[in-house]
Short mmCIF file of C-alpha atoms in Angstrom, two decimals:
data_model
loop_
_atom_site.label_atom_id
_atom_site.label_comp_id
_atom_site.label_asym_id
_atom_site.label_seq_id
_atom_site.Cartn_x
_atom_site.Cartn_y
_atom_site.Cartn_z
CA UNK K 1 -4.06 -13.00 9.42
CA UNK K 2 -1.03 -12.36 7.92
CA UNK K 3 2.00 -10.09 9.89
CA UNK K 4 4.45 -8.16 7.90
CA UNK K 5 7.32 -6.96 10.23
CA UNK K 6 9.50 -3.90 8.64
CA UNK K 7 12.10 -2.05 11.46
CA UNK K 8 10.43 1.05 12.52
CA UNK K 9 13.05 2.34 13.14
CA UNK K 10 14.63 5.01 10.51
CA UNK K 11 17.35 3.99 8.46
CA UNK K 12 20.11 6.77 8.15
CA UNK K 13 23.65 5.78 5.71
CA UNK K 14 25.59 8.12 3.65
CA UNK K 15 25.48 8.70 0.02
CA UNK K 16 26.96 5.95 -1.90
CA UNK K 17 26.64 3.23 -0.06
CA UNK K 18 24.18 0.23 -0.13
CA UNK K 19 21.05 0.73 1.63
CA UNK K 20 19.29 -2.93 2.91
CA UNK K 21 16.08 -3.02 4.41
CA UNK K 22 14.07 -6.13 5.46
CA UNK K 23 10.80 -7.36 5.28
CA UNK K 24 9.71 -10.29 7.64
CA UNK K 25 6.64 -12.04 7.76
CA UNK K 26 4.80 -14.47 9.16
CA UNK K 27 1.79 -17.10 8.08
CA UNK K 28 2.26 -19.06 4.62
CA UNK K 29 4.74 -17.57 2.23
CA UNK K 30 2.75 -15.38 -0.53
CA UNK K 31 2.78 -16.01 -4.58
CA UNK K 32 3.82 -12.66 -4.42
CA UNK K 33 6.06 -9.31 -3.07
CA UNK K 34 6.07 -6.13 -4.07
CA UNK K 35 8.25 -3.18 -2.90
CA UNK K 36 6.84 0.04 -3.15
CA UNK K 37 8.10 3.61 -2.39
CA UNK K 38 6.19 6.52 -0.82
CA UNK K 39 6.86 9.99 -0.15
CA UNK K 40 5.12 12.44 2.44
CA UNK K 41 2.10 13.22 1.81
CA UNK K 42 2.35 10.90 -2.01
CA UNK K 43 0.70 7.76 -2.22
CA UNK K 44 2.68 4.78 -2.65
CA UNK K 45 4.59 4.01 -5.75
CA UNK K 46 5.29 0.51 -6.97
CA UNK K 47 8.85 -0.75 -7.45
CA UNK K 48 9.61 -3.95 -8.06
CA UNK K 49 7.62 -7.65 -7.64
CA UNK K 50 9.01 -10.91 -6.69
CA UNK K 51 7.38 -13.92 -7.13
CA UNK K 52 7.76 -17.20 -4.99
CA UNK K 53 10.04 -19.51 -6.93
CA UNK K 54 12.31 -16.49 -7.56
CA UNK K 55 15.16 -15.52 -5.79
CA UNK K 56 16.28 -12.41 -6.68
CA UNK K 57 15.05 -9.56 -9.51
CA UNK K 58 17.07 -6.88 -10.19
CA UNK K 59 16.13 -3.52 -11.91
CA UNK K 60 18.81 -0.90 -12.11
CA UNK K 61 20.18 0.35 -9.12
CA UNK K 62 17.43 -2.33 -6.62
CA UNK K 63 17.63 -5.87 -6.07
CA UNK K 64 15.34 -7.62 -4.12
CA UNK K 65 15.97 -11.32 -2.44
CA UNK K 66 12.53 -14.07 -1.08
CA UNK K 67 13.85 -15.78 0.68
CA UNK K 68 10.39 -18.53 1.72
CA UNK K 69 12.44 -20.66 4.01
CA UNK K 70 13.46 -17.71 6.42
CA UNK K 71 9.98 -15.71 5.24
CA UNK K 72 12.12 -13.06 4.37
CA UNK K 73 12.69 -10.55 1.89
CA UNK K 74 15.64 -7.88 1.30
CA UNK K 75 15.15 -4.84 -0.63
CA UNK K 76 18.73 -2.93 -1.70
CA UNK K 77 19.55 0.28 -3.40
CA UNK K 78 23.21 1.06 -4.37
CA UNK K 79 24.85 3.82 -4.95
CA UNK K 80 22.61 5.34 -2.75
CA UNK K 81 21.62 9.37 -3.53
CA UNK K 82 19.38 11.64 -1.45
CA UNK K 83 16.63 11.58 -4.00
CA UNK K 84 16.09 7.81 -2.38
CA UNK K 85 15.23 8.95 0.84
CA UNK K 86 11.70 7.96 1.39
CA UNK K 87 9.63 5.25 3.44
CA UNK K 88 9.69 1.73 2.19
CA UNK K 89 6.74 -0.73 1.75
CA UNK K 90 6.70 -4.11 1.50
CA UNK K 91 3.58 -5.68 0.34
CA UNK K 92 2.22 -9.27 0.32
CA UNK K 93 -0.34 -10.54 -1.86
CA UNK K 94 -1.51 -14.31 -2.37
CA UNK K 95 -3.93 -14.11 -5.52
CA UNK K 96 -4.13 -10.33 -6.38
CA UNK K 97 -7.17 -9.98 -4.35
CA UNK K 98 -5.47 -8.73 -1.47
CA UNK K 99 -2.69 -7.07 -0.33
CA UNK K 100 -0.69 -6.92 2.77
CA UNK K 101 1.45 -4.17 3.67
CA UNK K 102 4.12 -3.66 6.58
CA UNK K 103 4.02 -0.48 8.33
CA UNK K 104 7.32 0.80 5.91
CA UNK K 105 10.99 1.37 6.89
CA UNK K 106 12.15 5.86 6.53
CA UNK K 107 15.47 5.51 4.82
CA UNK K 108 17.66 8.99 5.21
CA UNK K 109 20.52 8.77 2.77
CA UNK K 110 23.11 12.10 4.01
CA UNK K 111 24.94 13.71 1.23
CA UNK I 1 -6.63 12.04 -16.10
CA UNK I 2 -3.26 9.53 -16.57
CA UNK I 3 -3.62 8.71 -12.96
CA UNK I 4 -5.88 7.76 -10.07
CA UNK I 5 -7.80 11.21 -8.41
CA UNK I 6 -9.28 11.56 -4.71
CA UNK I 7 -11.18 13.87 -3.63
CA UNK I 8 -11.32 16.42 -1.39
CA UNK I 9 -7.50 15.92 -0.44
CA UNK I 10 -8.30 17.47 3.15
CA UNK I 11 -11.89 17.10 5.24
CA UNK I 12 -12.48 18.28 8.47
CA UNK I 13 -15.48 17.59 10.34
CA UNK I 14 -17.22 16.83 13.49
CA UNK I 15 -17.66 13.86 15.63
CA UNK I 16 -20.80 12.12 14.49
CA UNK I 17 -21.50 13.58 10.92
CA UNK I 18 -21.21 11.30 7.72
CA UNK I 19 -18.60 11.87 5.22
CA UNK I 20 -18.00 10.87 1.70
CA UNK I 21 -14.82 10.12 -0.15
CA UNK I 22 -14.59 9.52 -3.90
CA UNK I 23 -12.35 7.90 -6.42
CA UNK I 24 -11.78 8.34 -9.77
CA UNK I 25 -9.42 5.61 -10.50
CA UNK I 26 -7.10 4.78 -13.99
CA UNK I 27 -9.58 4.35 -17.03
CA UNK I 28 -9.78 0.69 -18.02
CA UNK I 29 -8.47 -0.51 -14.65
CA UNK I 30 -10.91 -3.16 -13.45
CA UNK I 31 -9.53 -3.64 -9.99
CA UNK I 32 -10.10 -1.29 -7.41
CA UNK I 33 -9.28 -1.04 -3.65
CA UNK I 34 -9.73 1.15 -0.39
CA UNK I 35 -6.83 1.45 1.92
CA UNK I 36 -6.55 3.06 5.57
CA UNK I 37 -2.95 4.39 6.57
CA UNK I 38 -3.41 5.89 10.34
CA UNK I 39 0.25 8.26 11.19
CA UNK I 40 3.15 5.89 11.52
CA UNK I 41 1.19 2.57 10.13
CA UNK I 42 0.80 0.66 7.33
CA UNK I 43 -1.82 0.43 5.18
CA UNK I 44 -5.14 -1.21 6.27
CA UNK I 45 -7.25 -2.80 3.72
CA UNK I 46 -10.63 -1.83 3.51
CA UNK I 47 -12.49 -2.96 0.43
CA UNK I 48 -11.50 -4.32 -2.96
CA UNK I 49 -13.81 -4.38 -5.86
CA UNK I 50 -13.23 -6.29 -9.20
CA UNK I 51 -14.90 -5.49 -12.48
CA UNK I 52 -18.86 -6.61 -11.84
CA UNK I 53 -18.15 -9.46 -8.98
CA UNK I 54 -19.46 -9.30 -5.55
CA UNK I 55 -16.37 -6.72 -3.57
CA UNK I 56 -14.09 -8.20 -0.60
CA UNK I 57 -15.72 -6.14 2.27
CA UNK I 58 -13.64 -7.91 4.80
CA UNK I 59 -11.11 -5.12 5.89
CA UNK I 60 -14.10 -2.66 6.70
CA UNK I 61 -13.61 -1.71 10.49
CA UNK I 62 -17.44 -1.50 10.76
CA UNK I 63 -20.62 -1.06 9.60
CA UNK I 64 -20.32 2.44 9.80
CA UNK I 65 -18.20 1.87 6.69
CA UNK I 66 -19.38 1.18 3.48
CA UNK I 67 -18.03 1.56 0.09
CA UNK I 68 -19.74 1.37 -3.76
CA UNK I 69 -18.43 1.67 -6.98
CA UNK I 70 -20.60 2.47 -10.17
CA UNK I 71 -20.81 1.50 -13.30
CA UNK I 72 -17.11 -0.16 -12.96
CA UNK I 73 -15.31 3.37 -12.58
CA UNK I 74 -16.09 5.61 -10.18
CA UNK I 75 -15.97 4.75 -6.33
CA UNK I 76 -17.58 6.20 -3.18
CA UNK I 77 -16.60 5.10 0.24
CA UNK I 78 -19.00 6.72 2.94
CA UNK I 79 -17.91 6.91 6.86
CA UNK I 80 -21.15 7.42 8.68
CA UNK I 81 -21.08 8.72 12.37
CA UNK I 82 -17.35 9.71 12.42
CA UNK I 83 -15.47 9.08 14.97
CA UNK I 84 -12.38 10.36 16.23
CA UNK I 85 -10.54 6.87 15.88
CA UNK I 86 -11.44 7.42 11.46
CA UNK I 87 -8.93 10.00 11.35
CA UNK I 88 -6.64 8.91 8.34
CA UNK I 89 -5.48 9.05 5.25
CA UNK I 90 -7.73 7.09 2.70
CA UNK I 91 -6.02 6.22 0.18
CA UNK I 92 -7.70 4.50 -3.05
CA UNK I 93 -5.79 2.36 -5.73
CA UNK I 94 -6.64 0.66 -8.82
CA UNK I 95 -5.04 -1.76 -11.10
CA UNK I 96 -5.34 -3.86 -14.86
CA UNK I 97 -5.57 -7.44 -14.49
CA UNK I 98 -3.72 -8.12 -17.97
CA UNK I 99 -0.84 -10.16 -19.57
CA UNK I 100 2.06 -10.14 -17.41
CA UNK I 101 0.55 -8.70 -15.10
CA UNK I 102 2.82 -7.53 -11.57
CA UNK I 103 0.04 -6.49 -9.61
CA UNK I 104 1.46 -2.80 -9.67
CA UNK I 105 -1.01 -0.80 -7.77
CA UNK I 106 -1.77 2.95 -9.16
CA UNK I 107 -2.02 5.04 -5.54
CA UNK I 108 -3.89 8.43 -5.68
CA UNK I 109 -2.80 10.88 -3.50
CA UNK I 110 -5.19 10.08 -0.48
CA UNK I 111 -7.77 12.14 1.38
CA UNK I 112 -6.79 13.08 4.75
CA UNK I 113 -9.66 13.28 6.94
CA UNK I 114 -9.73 14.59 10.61
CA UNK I 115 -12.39 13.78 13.11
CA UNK I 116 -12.63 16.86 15.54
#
């Protein structure tokens, strides 16, 4: 089955700057991936999708990259605030039927 | 309501007793899915259900587990026999299959159960 591989470890940068956090996985690349946010004790919140033949889609302060040859994708925020601090999902979906999510990345942005 | 509702938020109970967890998802949504999220993980599918097709019952961890969703709205997943190791947040998310369609999925807020 598929693996989705996001660092477990917390990310912590300082207001203003770019955050990037990666999402690696590993069986056939997916029509589809989705970034979604989640707060404690909130369920998820969808972000942004990405479809195979695209490289990058942008909306407002996130951008995220696929990137099927390295079975990789980036997720960015600039002009990071503390209101972004939150755990980060990656999701992976073939045909809408199912979807795969990585175990999130905590991103800590200090004022 | 405008979004998708679990209930309870919070159970409690004792090893070996059945429990129920229900989910009122968006109205008109036809898609519909179960999801696991154990401290520190990510989230496990369980079951997906699609307007009046068979559901994908391949994430369920057992057979202790068991999920149904009537009339195309309302679904019920049942743990029977708790054990310790279904301690969780279940979280339930549904979705419109439309035009342009991103596959955004609409998260309640989860029940968190505890298996004493």
């Amino acid at each position: 089955s598929q693996k989705i591989e996001q660092n477990s470890e917390a990310l912590n940068i300082q207001e203003g700057k770019t955050a990037t956090l990666t999402c690696n996985y590993t069986n056939y690349s997916p029509a589809y991936l989705q970034w979604y946010r989640q707060d404690p004790g909130r369920g998820p919140v969808f972000l942004l999708l990405i479809r195979e033949n695209e490289k990058e889609k942008r909306k407002e302060r996130l951008k995220v990259t696929f990137d099927t040859t390295l079975k990789q994708s980036l997720f960015h925020i600039t002009a990071s605030q503390p209101a972004d601090s939150a755990t980060y999902l990656c999701a992976l979906t073939y045909n809408f039927n199912k979807f795969y999510f990585g175990s999130g990345t905590k991103l800590n942005v200090k004022p | 309501g405008a979004g998708v509702s679990q209930s309870p938020s919070n159970k409690v109970t004792e090893k070996g007793k059945d429990v129920e967890l229900r989910c009122d998802p968006i109205s008109g949504h036809t898609a519909l899915y179960w999801y696991r999220q154990s401290l520190g993980q990510g989230l496990e599918f369980l079951i997906y259900f699609q307007g009046n097709s068979a559901p994908d019952k391949s994430g369920l961890p057992s057979d202790r587990f068991s999920a149904e969703r009537t009339g195309g709205s309302v679904s019920t997943l049942t743990i029977q026999r708790t054990q310790q190791e279904d301690s969780a947040v279940y979280l339930c998310a549904s979705s419109a299959l439309a035009g342009g369609y991103t596959g955004e999925l609409f998260f309640g807020e989860g029940s968190r159960l505890t298996v004493l």
